Amino acid sequence: PRSSRSSTMSCAAAANANAAVRVIARPSPSSTRERRVAVVARAVDQSLNPRVAALNASKTVALTDLARSMKDAGADVIGLAAGEPDFATPEAVREAGKRAIDDGFTKYSPNDGTAGLRAAIAKKLKDENGLTYDASEIVLSNGAKQSVAQCVMAVCGPGDEVIVPAPYWVSYPEMVRLSGAESVILRTTADEGFLVTPEKLRSAITEKSRLLILCSPSNPSGAVYPKETLEELAKIVVEHPRLMVLSDEIYEHIVYAPAEHHSICGMKDMWERTMVVNGFSKSFAMTGWRLGYVAAPKRFARAMSMIQSQITSGPNSISQEAAMAALNLGYKGGDSVAEMVRAFEQRRNFVSARLNAIDGVKLPSVDGAFYVFPDVSALFGGDAEAEGFGPIADVDELCRYILEKGQVALVPGSAFGVPECLRISYAASNATLEDALTRIEKCLDPSLLKRNSSAAAR
């Protein structure tokens, strides 16, 4: 006769005939013979690491993917959401990548990147930025995004605070969240040029402050920190031995005169407390090649190398050969990069003029990168309403309205911590920008979009 326990299990199995079962064998308590016991499979525990569960999706990636899917489905959508140059990778760089394949550079690379490319980057940093690094203090990664994430993970943890000026790149706060640290969002304004002032920085620092993130030229605002401002910020940073700086300089070559790029790492006493992130995606139109790097004092570089060794190992070997060719194009990218920057500057001027002519749009000056970040707060909230669409409650709704009615994909400023603004990428052809601005102007025409009367009264 079966035991009561066996009977209970059999009844449970019979009661759930559709349940998946697995049969296990285990010794009988009374003999060495085995008996087979049917065990009803239970639902899988789908809980996640709380830090992962708390992450927010990237709105820039989501909107870019949405525009692409709409276009694939036949819609005439113009995507101005992506942070990606529309130019081809320079020919010499492409050819170097092809040769790398033919010459057998298709194996794993060293974890930190090839010695030759790290030495070339060290030379670039010395010649172009006045920064002195040994090749051992440089870690190449699969894109500057990975480099930024590894900086945060290497020096931040639970109980730490990371000062993140807003507007910020969408991934900074999420990387901080993943590290277990807490973001302290430091709002800047258009009147301040979207630059952190020394007074605001000083007010944000506490005994928990571990990292300040600066991005210059800025994504999303296009702001470029003048040397004098960086010097003032550096004086404050060095008063706090525990505070480090992550300087994201991925757009360094895309700067419009009279503005100039400067690294806070070059300011007095800042080398030992700064991690400089850069890469090849933006300046050399190599987004798909996925190659970035960080230069940092050896202790921190080794920590990031250790993280990388346990996550991805070394970066793409073919891309590293192409990157070597990019660095050989000349000072600051030579003619290839200079030509691209001239085109971006012309587009900036065109887009800025068109936007400034729209009632209710306010646009501060743009000194670098390839974005504009206008204040459009007069176009939503309160009694703002669009014909055939309905109320426009916030900037997210405004971007949805422009996407649905004008079929132009933009990114709401809420993604960057400034819900009064939206971001437009002008990394597109002149013809595409002309078409996009015409559509945007039509959507924002006062005959179709009623302004927020309370905002207009301010």
Short mmCIF file of C-alpha atoms in Angstrom, two decimals:
data_model
loop_
_atom_site.label_atom_id
_atom_site.label_comp_id
_atom_site.label_asym_id
_atom_site.label_seq_id
_atom_site.Cartn_x
_atom_site.Cartn_y
_atom_site.Cartn_z
CA PRO A 1 0.00 0.00 0.00
CA ARG A 2 1.09 3.53 -0.83
CA SER A 3 1.93 5.97 1.92
CA SER A 4 -0.44 8.85 2.56
CA ARG A 5 2.27 11.24 1.28
CA SER A 6 2.46 9.39 -2.04
CA SER A 7 -1.33 9.39 -2.30
CA THR A 8 -1.46 13.11 -1.71
CA MET A 9 1.16 13.78 -4.38
CA SER A 10 -0.59 11.51 -6.88
CA CYS A 11 -3.91 13.22 -6.26
CA ALA A 12 -2.32 16.61 -6.74
CA ALA A 13 -0.82 15.50 -10.01
CA ALA A 14 -4.13 14.10 -11.21
CA ALA A 15 -5.94 17.28 -10.28
CA ASN A 16 -3.67 19.25 -12.56
CA ALA A 17 -3.54 17.12 -15.66
CA ASN A 18 -2.26 19.98 -17.79
CA ALA A 19 0.70 20.75 -15.52
CA ALA A 20 4.18 19.85 -16.67
CA VAL A 21 5.71 17.08 -14.56
CA ARG A 22 9.19 15.76 -14.10
CA VAL A 23 10.02 12.36 -12.67
CA ILE A 24 12.84 12.02 -10.18
CA ALA A 25 14.35 8.93 -8.63
CA ARG A 26 15.42 8.75 -4.99
CA PRO A 27 16.15 5.94 -2.53
CA SER A 28 13.29 4.39 -0.59
CA PRO A 29 13.53 5.00 3.17
CA SER A 30 12.97 1.24 3.74
CA SER A 31 15.20 -0.31 1.09
CA THR A 32 17.83 0.35 -1.55
CA ARG A 33 15.31 0.07 -4.37
CA GLU A 34 14.33 3.32 -6.10
CA ARG A 35 10.85 4.64 -6.48
CA ARG A 36 9.70 7.23 -8.96
CA VAL A 37 7.83 10.23 -7.63
CA ALA A 38 5.84 12.62 -9.83
CA VAL A 39 6.49 16.22 -8.88
CA VAL A 40 4.32 18.99 -10.21
CA ALA A 41 6.45 21.81 -11.67
CA ARG A 42 5.91 25.13 -9.97
CA ALA A 43 5.81 28.55 -11.63
CA VAL A 44 9.25 30.08 -12.19
CA ASP A 45 10.26 32.83 -9.79
CA GLN A 46 10.49 35.82 -12.13
CA SER A 47 11.87 38.32 -9.62
CA LEU A 48 14.81 40.45 -10.73
CA ASN A 49 17.74 42.07 -9.04
CA PRO A 50 16.06 45.13 -7.47
CA ARG A 51 18.61 47.46 -9.05
CA VAL A 52 17.83 46.06 -12.49
CA ALA A 53 14.10 46.17 -11.87
CA ALA A 54 14.39 49.86 -11.00
CA LEU A 55 16.11 50.80 -14.28
CA ASN A 56 14.29 52.98 -16.79
CA ALA A 57 14.43 52.30 -20.52
CA SER A 58 16.38 54.76 -22.67
CA LYS A 59 13.89 57.09 -24.37
CA THR A 60 16.38 57.95 -27.09
CA VAL A 61 16.81 54.29 -28.02
CA ALA A 62 13.05 53.65 -27.75
CA LEU A 63 12.10 56.59 -29.96
CA THR A 64 14.79 55.82 -32.51
CA ASP A 65 13.59 52.21 -32.69
CA LEU A 66 9.96 53.37 -32.96
CA ALA A 67 10.77 55.72 -35.84
CA ARG A 68 12.71 52.95 -37.58
CA SER A 69 9.87 50.45 -37.16
CA MET A 70 7.32 52.99 -38.46
CA LYS A 71 9.54 53.63 -41.48
CA ASP A 72 9.94 49.90 -42.08
CA ALA A 73 6.14 49.62 -42.01
CA GLY A 74 5.87 52.21 -44.78
CA ALA A 75 5.35 55.43 -42.82
CA ASP A 76 7.15 58.54 -44.04
CA VAL A 77 8.87 59.18 -40.71
CA ILE A 78 11.88 61.43 -40.22
CA GLY A 79 13.99 60.38 -37.25
CA LEU A 80 15.81 63.20 -35.47
CA ALA A 81 16.11 61.30 -32.19
CA ALA A 82 19.35 59.39 -32.70
CA GLY A 83 22.74 60.63 -31.55
CA GLU A 84 24.53 59.37 -34.63
CA PRO A 85 26.41 61.18 -37.41
CA ASP A 86 24.85 60.63 -40.82
CA PHE A 87 28.26 60.71 -42.52
CA ALA A 88 30.09 57.61 -43.69
CA THR A 89 33.12 56.46 -41.72
CA PRO A 90 36.19 58.04 -43.41
CA GLU A 91 37.45 55.95 -46.30
CA ALA A 92 40.91 55.36 -44.83
CA VAL A 93 39.29 54.01 -41.67
CA ARG A 94 36.96 51.71 -43.61
CA GLU A 95 39.84 50.36 -45.64
CA ALA A 96 41.84 49.67 -42.48
CA GLY A 97 38.93 47.64 -41.16
CA LYS A 98 38.78 45.60 -44.34
CA ARG A 99 42.52 44.95 -44.24
CA ALA A 100 42.24 43.88 -40.62
CA ILE A 101 39.85 41.11 -41.66
CA ASP A 102 42.01 40.02 -44.56
CA ASP A 103 45.15 40.11 -42.43
CA GLY A 104 43.64 37.91 -39.75
CA PHE A 105 42.93 40.45 -36.98
CA THR A 106 39.86 38.43 -36.06
CA LYS A 107 40.88 36.87 -32.75
CA TYR A 108 40.36 38.01 -29.18
CA SER A 109 42.23 41.20 -28.41
CA PRO A 110 43.99 41.87 -25.09
CA ASN A 111 41.51 42.75 -22.36
CA ASP A 112 42.50 46.45 -22.26
CA GLY A 113 42.94 46.74 -26.03
CA THR A 114 46.04 46.39 -28.17
CA ALA A 115 49.26 47.92 -26.90
CA GLY A 116 49.73 49.81 -30.16
CA LEU A 117 46.35 51.54 -30.04
CA ARG A 118 46.65 52.38 -26.33
CA ALA A 119 50.04 53.98 -27.05
CA ALA A 120 48.51 55.93 -29.95
CA ILE A 121 45.70 57.18 -27.70
CA ALA A 122 48.23 58.25 -25.07
CA LYS A 123 50.02 60.24 -27.79
CA LYS A 124 46.73 61.79 -28.93
CA LEU A 125 45.87 62.85 -25.39
CA LYS A 126 49.31 64.45 -25.00
CA ASP A 127 49.36 66.20 -28.38
CA GLU A 128 45.72 67.37 -28.52
CA ASN A 129 44.72 67.72 -24.88
CA GLY A 130 47.97 68.29 -23.02
CA LEU A 131 47.28 65.25 -20.81
CA THR A 132 50.03 62.78 -19.93
CA TYR A 133 49.12 59.10 -19.60
CA ASP A 134 51.00 55.85 -19.84
CA ALA A 135 49.47 53.25 -22.13
CA SER A 136 48.81 51.13 -19.02
CA GLU A 137 46.43 53.84 -17.79
CA ILE A 138 44.13 53.48 -20.80
CA VAL A 139 41.37 50.87 -21.12
CA LEU A 140 39.61 50.37 -24.44
CA SER A 141 36.02 49.12 -24.31
CA ASN A 142 33.11 48.25 -26.57
CA GLY A 143 31.98 51.85 -26.92
CA ALA A 144 32.31 54.88 -24.65
CA LYS A 145 29.01 53.88 -23.04
CA GLN A 146 30.71 50.84 -21.53
CA SER A 147 33.63 53.03 -20.46
CA VAL A 148 31.28 55.40 -18.62
CA ALA A 149 29.47 52.52 -16.91
CA GLN A 150 32.73 50.96 -15.75
CA CYS A 151 33.91 54.29 -14.35
CA VAL A 152 30.78 54.52 -12.24
CA MET A 153 30.95 50.89 -11.10
CA ALA A 154 34.64 51.16 -10.24
CA VAL A 155 34.34 54.05 -7.78
CA CYS A 156 30.70 54.21 -6.63
CA GLY A 157 28.56 52.02 -4.43
CA PRO A 158 25.76 52.06 -1.84
CA GLY A 159 25.87 55.17 0.32
CA ASP A 160 27.65 57.26 -2.31
CA GLU A 161 26.21 60.27 -4.11
CA VAL A 162 26.91 61.13 -7.74
CA ILE A 163 26.37 64.72 -8.85
CA VAL A 164 24.68 64.67 -12.26
CA PRO A 165 24.08 68.08 -13.87
CA ALA A 166 20.83 68.35 -15.81
CA PRO A 167 20.31 68.25 -18.69
CA TYR A 168 22.18 64.95 -18.66
CA TRP A 169 22.75 62.09 -21.04
CA VAL A 170 19.91 59.64 -20.41
CA SER A 171 22.12 56.79 -19.20
CA TYR A 172 24.03 58.57 -16.42
CA PRO A 173 21.36 58.24 -13.69
CA GLU A 174 20.61 54.65 -14.65
CA MET A 175 24.27 53.66 -14.45
CA VAL A 176 24.45 55.29 -11.03
CA ARG A 177 21.33 53.39 -9.96
CA LEU A 178 22.85 50.10 -11.13
CA SER A 179 25.97 50.78 -9.02
CA GLY A 180 23.85 51.18 -5.88
CA ALA A 181 24.77 54.84 -5.49
CA GLU A 182 22.32 57.76 -5.58
CA SER A 183 22.14 60.49 -8.22
CA VAL A 184 21.98 64.09 -7.05
CA ILE A 185 20.47 65.95 -9.98
CA LEU A 186 21.86 69.46 -10.31
CA ARG A 187 19.53 71.54 -12.50
CA THR A 188 21.00 74.15 -14.81
CA THR A 189 19.06 76.68 -16.87
CA ALA A 190 19.11 78.05 -20.38
CA ASP A 191 20.05 81.44 -18.94
CA GLU A 192 23.15 79.78 -17.48
CA GLY A 193 23.93 78.22 -20.85
CA PHE A 194 23.08 74.84 -19.30
CA LEU A 195 26.44 74.99 -17.49
CA VAL A 196 27.07 74.18 -13.83
CA THR A 197 28.01 77.29 -11.90
CA PRO A 198 30.58 77.13 -9.08
CA GLU A 199 27.91 78.21 -6.60
CA LYS A 200 25.56 75.40 -7.58
CA LEU A 201 28.33 72.80 -7.45
CA ARG A 202 29.42 73.89 -4.00
CA SER A 203 25.82 73.67 -2.72
CA ALA A 204 25.43 70.11 -4.04
CA ILE A 205 28.51 68.60 -2.39
CA THR A 206 28.08 66.60 0.82
CA GLU A 207 30.24 64.16 2.74
CA LYS A 208 28.66 61.41 0.61
CA SER A 209 29.69 62.97 -2.71
CA ARG A 210 31.88 60.55 -4.63
CA LEU A 211 31.64 61.53 -8.29
CA LEU A 212 30.79 64.55 -10.46
CA ILE A 213 29.86 63.79 -14.07
CA LEU A 214 30.62 66.46 -16.66
CA CYS A 215 29.87 66.17 -20.38
CA SER A 216 31.46 68.78 -22.63
CA PRO A 217 30.47 69.30 -25.38
CA SER A 218 27.11 68.35 -23.95
CA ASN A 219 24.56 65.83 -25.04
CA PRO A 220 21.78 67.04 -25.15
CA SER A 221 22.30 70.81 -24.96
CA GLY A 222 25.40 71.38 -27.10
CA ALA A 223 26.90 73.48 -24.29
CA VAL A 224 30.70 73.69 -24.09
CA TYR A 225 32.45 74.53 -20.81
CA PRO A 226 34.84 77.49 -21.12
CA LYS A 227 38.29 76.98 -19.60
CA GLU A 228 37.60 79.66 -16.98
CA THR A 229 34.50 77.85 -15.73
CA LEU A 230 36.35 74.53 -15.54
CA GLU A 231 39.10 76.19 -13.53
CA GLU A 232 36.56 77.47 -11.01
CA LEU A 233 34.85 74.09 -10.75
CA ALA A 234 38.22 72.37 -10.28
CA LYS A 235 39.09 74.64 -7.36
CA ILE A 236 35.96 73.41 -5.59
CA VAL A 237 36.50 69.74 -6.43
CA VAL A 238 40.04 69.66 -5.01
CA GLU A 239 38.71 70.89 -1.65
CA HIS A 240 37.01 67.48 -1.29
CA PRO A 241 39.52 64.58 -1.36
CA ARG A 242 36.79 61.96 -1.84
CA LEU A 243 35.21 63.67 -4.85
CA MET A 244 36.24 62.49 -8.31
CA VAL A 245 35.21 63.65 -11.79
CA LEU A 246 34.09 61.63 -14.78
CA SER A 247 34.76 63.84 -17.82
CA ASP A 248 32.78 62.59 -20.83
CA GLU A 249 34.50 64.10 -23.88
CA ILE A 250 33.05 61.97 -26.68
CA TYR A 251 32.04 65.07 -28.72
CA GLU A 252 35.35 66.90 -28.23
CA HIS A 253 36.10 67.55 -31.93
CA ILE A 254 32.58 68.79 -32.74
CA VAL A 255 32.96 72.35 -31.46
CA TYR A 256 32.11 75.61 -33.22
CA ALA A 257 34.35 78.67 -33.02
CA PRO A 258 34.88 80.74 -31.00
CA ALA A 259 34.15 77.96 -28.48
CA GLU A 260 37.02 75.58 -27.71
CA HIS A 261 37.16 72.19 -26.03
CA HIS A 262 39.03 71.93 -22.74
CA SER A 263 39.30 68.99 -20.36
CA ILE A 264 38.83 69.55 -16.64
CA CYS A 265 41.58 66.94 -16.24
CA GLY A 266 44.04 69.58 -17.42
CA MET A 267 43.14 71.98 -14.64
CA LYS A 268 45.43 72.31 -11.60
CA ASP A 269 45.53 69.22 -9.33
CA MET A 270 42.81 67.45 -11.34
CA TRP A 271 44.74 64.69 -13.11
CA GLU A 272 44.75 62.30 -10.15
CA ARG A 273 41.02 62.73 -9.51
CA THR A 274 39.67 62.63 -13.10
CA MET A 275 38.61 59.79 -15.38
CA VAL A 276 38.49 60.93 -19.02
CA VAL A 277 36.12 59.06 -21.34
CA ASN A 278 36.31 59.39 -25.11
CA GLY A 279 35.92 57.27 -28.20
CA PHE A 280 35.55 57.11 -31.97
CA SER A 281 31.78 57.03 -32.50
CA LYS A 282 30.94 60.72 -32.87
CA SER A 283 34.02 62.53 -34.21
CA PHE A 284 34.91 59.78 -36.70
CA ALA A 285 31.36 58.62 -37.56
CA MET A 286 32.12 55.13 -36.21
CA THR A 287 29.03 54.45 -34.08
CA GLY A 288 28.60 50.89 -35.34
CA TRP A 289 32.26 50.02 -34.80
CA ARG A 290 31.69 50.20 -31.01
CA LEU A 291 34.96 51.43 -29.58
CA GLY A 292 35.57 53.82 -26.69
CA TYR A 293 38.16 54.30 -23.99
CA VAL A 294 38.90 55.72 -20.58
CA ALA A 295 42.14 57.29 -19.40
CA ALA A 296 42.57 57.31 -15.62
CA PRO A 297 45.18 56.99 -12.88
CA LYS A 298 46.48 53.44 -12.77
CA ARG A 299 44.55 52.28 -9.69
CA PHE A 300 41.24 53.21 -11.28
CA ALA A 301 42.23 51.99 -14.73
CA ARG A 302 43.10 48.60 -13.23
CA ALA A 303 39.75 48.44 -11.47
CA MET A 304 37.91 49.10 -14.74
CA SER A 305 40.06 46.55 -16.49
CA MET A 306 39.07 44.00 -13.87
CA ILE A 307 35.37 44.74 -14.34
CA GLN A 308 35.72 44.44 -18.11
CA SER A 309 37.60 41.16 -17.85
CA GLN A 310 34.60 39.61 -16.09
CA ILE A 311 31.92 41.11 -18.36
CA THR A 312 33.00 41.44 -21.99
CA SER A 313 36.78 40.95 -22.17
CA GLY A 314 38.66 42.89 -24.83
CA PRO A 315 37.02 45.11 -27.46
CA ASN A 316 36.55 44.35 -31.15
CA SER A 317 39.92 43.56 -32.74
CA ILE A 318 38.89 44.75 -36.21
CA SER A 319 37.60 48.06 -34.87
CA GLN A 320 40.90 48.68 -33.11
CA GLU A 321 42.79 48.47 -36.41
CA ALA A 322 40.29 50.92 -37.92
CA ALA A 323 40.68 53.25 -34.92
CA MET A 324 44.42 53.32 -35.43
CA ALA A 325 43.77 54.61 -38.94
CA ALA A 326 41.37 57.22 -37.53
CA LEU A 327 44.07 58.57 -35.22
CA ASN A 328 46.42 58.75 -38.20
CA LEU A 329 44.08 61.06 -40.13
CA GLY A 330 45.83 64.03 -38.57
CA TYR A 331 45.59 66.48 -35.71
CA LYS A 332 42.03 66.41 -34.33
CA GLY A 333 40.97 64.10 -37.13
CA GLY A 334 42.45 66.08 -39.97
CA ASP A 335 40.46 67.21 -43.01
CA SER A 336 37.90 64.40 -42.74
CA VAL A 337 36.68 65.50 -39.32
CA ALA A 338 37.02 69.22 -40.12
CA GLU A 339 34.77 68.81 -43.15
CA MET A 340 32.15 67.03 -41.07
CA VAL A 341 32.27 69.72 -38.38
CA ARG A 342 31.79 72.46 -40.99
CA ALA A 343 28.69 70.67 -42.24
CA PHE A 344 27.35 70.31 -38.69
CA GLU A 345 27.92 74.01 -38.05
CA GLN A 346 25.97 74.97 -41.16
CA ARG A 347 23.13 72.70 -40.08
CA ARG A 348 23.19 74.14 -36.56
CA ASN A 349 22.77 77.63 -37.99
CA PHE A 350 19.92 76.55 -40.25
CA VAL A 351 18.01 74.64 -37.55
CA SER A 352 18.55 77.36 -34.93
CA ALA A 353 17.23 80.09 -37.23
CA ARG A 354 14.11 78.10 -38.12
CA LEU A 355 13.34 77.22 -34.51
CA ASN A 356 13.90 80.73 -33.21
CA ALA A 357 11.28 81.96 -35.67
CA ILE A 358 8.57 79.75 -34.13
CA ASP A 359 6.33 81.47 -31.58
CA GLY A 360 6.81 79.95 -28.14
CA VAL A 361 10.21 78.35 -28.82
CA LYS A 362 13.32 79.62 -26.98
CA LEU A 363 16.74 78.32 -27.98
CA PRO A 364 20.01 79.13 -26.19
CA SER A 365 23.24 79.22 -28.17
CA VAL A 366 24.71 75.90 -29.22
CA ASP A 367 28.51 75.62 -29.22
CA GLY A 368 29.13 71.93 -29.87
CA ALA A 369 27.88 68.39 -30.57
CA PHE A 370 25.00 68.05 -33.06
CA TYR A 371 21.87 68.77 -31.03
CA VAL A 372 19.65 71.72 -30.21
CA PHE A 373 17.72 71.75 -26.95
CA PRO A 374 14.97 74.39 -27.18
CA ASP A 375 12.65 75.38 -24.36
CA VAL A 376 9.11 74.62 -25.57
CA SER A 377 7.27 75.02 -22.26
CA ALA A 378 4.90 77.58 -23.79
CA LEU A 379 3.54 74.86 -26.08
CA PHE A 380 2.17 72.46 -23.48
CA GLY A 381 0.42 72.35 -20.12
CA GLY A 382 -2.47 74.46 -18.95
CA ASP A 383 -4.91 75.01 -21.79
CA ALA A 384 -2.51 73.99 -24.58
CA GLU A 385 -4.35 71.90 -27.13
CA ALA A 386 -3.75 70.62 -30.68
CA GLU A 387 -6.43 70.35 -33.31
CA GLY A 388 -7.32 66.73 -34.03
CA PHE A 389 -5.13 65.53 -31.17
CA GLY A 390 -6.39 67.02 -27.93
CA PRO A 391 -4.73 68.50 -24.84
CA ILE A 392 -0.94 68.68 -24.74
CA ALA A 393 -0.19 68.03 -21.08
CA ASP A 394 3.60 67.83 -21.15
CA VAL A 395 6.62 67.62 -23.41
CA ASP A 396 6.15 63.87 -23.89
CA GLU A 397 2.69 64.54 -25.29
CA LEU A 398 4.09 67.29 -27.49
CA CYS A 399 6.65 64.92 -28.99
CA ARG A 400 3.94 62.29 -29.51
CA TYR A 401 1.78 64.88 -31.27
CA ILE A 402 4.64 65.86 -33.60
CA LEU A 403 5.36 62.19 -34.31
CA GLU A 404 1.72 61.32 -35.03
CA LYS A 405 0.76 64.43 -37.01
CA GLY A 406 4.08 65.53 -38.48
CA GLN A 407 5.82 62.15 -38.54
CA VAL A 408 9.02 63.57 -37.06
CA ALA A 409 10.64 61.72 -34.15
CA LEU A 410 12.15 63.96 -31.44
CA VAL A 411 13.21 63.25 -27.84
CA PRO A 412 11.35 64.89 -24.93
CA GLY A 413 13.52 66.79 -22.46
CA SER A 414 12.10 64.71 -19.63
CA ALA A 415 14.52 61.99 -20.77
CA PHE A 416 17.37 64.37 -19.91
CA GLY A 417 15.97 65.72 -16.65
CA VAL A 418 14.62 68.99 -18.14
CA PRO A 419 10.90 68.59 -18.95
CA GLU A 420 10.63 72.11 -20.37
CA CYS A 421 12.73 71.22 -23.42
CA LEU A 422 13.06 68.73 -26.25
CA ARG A 423 16.09 67.53 -28.18
CA ILE A 424 16.50 67.66 -31.93
CA SER A 425 19.47 66.01 -33.60
CA TYR A 426 20.69 67.77 -36.73
CA ALA A 427 22.84 64.82 -37.75
CA ALA A 428 20.85 64.53 -40.99
CA SER A 429 21.13 65.81 -44.54
CA ASN A 430 20.14 69.37 -45.43
CA ALA A 431 17.17 68.11 -47.42
CA THR A 432 15.98 65.96 -44.51
CA LEU A 433 16.31 68.86 -42.06
CA GLU A 434 14.42 71.18 -44.42
CA ASP A 435 11.57 68.68 -44.67
CA ALA A 436 11.57 68.00 -40.89
CA LEU A 437 11.53 71.69 -39.91
CA THR A 438 8.71 72.38 -42.35
CA ARG A 439 6.66 69.59 -40.75
CA ILE A 440 7.47 70.80 -37.23
CA GLU A 441 6.52 74.39 -38.14
CA LYS A 442 3.20 73.18 -39.48
CA CYS A 443 2.47 71.17 -36.32
CA LEU A 444 3.34 74.14 -34.11
CA ASP A 445 1.42 76.71 -36.14
CA PRO A 446 -0.86 78.68 -33.76
CA SER A 447 -3.85 77.83 -35.95
CA LEU A 448 -3.34 74.15 -35.07
CA LEU A 449 -1.65 74.27 -31.67
CA LYS A 450 -3.09 76.54 -29.02
CA ARG A 451 -0.39 77.79 -26.66
CA ASN A 452 -0.44 77.55 -22.89
CA SER A 453 -1.90 80.94 -22.06
CA SER A 454 -0.50 80.90 -18.51
CA ALA A 455 3.02 80.24 -19.83
CA ALA A 456 2.69 83.01 -22.37
CA ALA A 457 1.73 85.42 -19.57
CA ARG A 458 4.91 84.68 -17.57
#
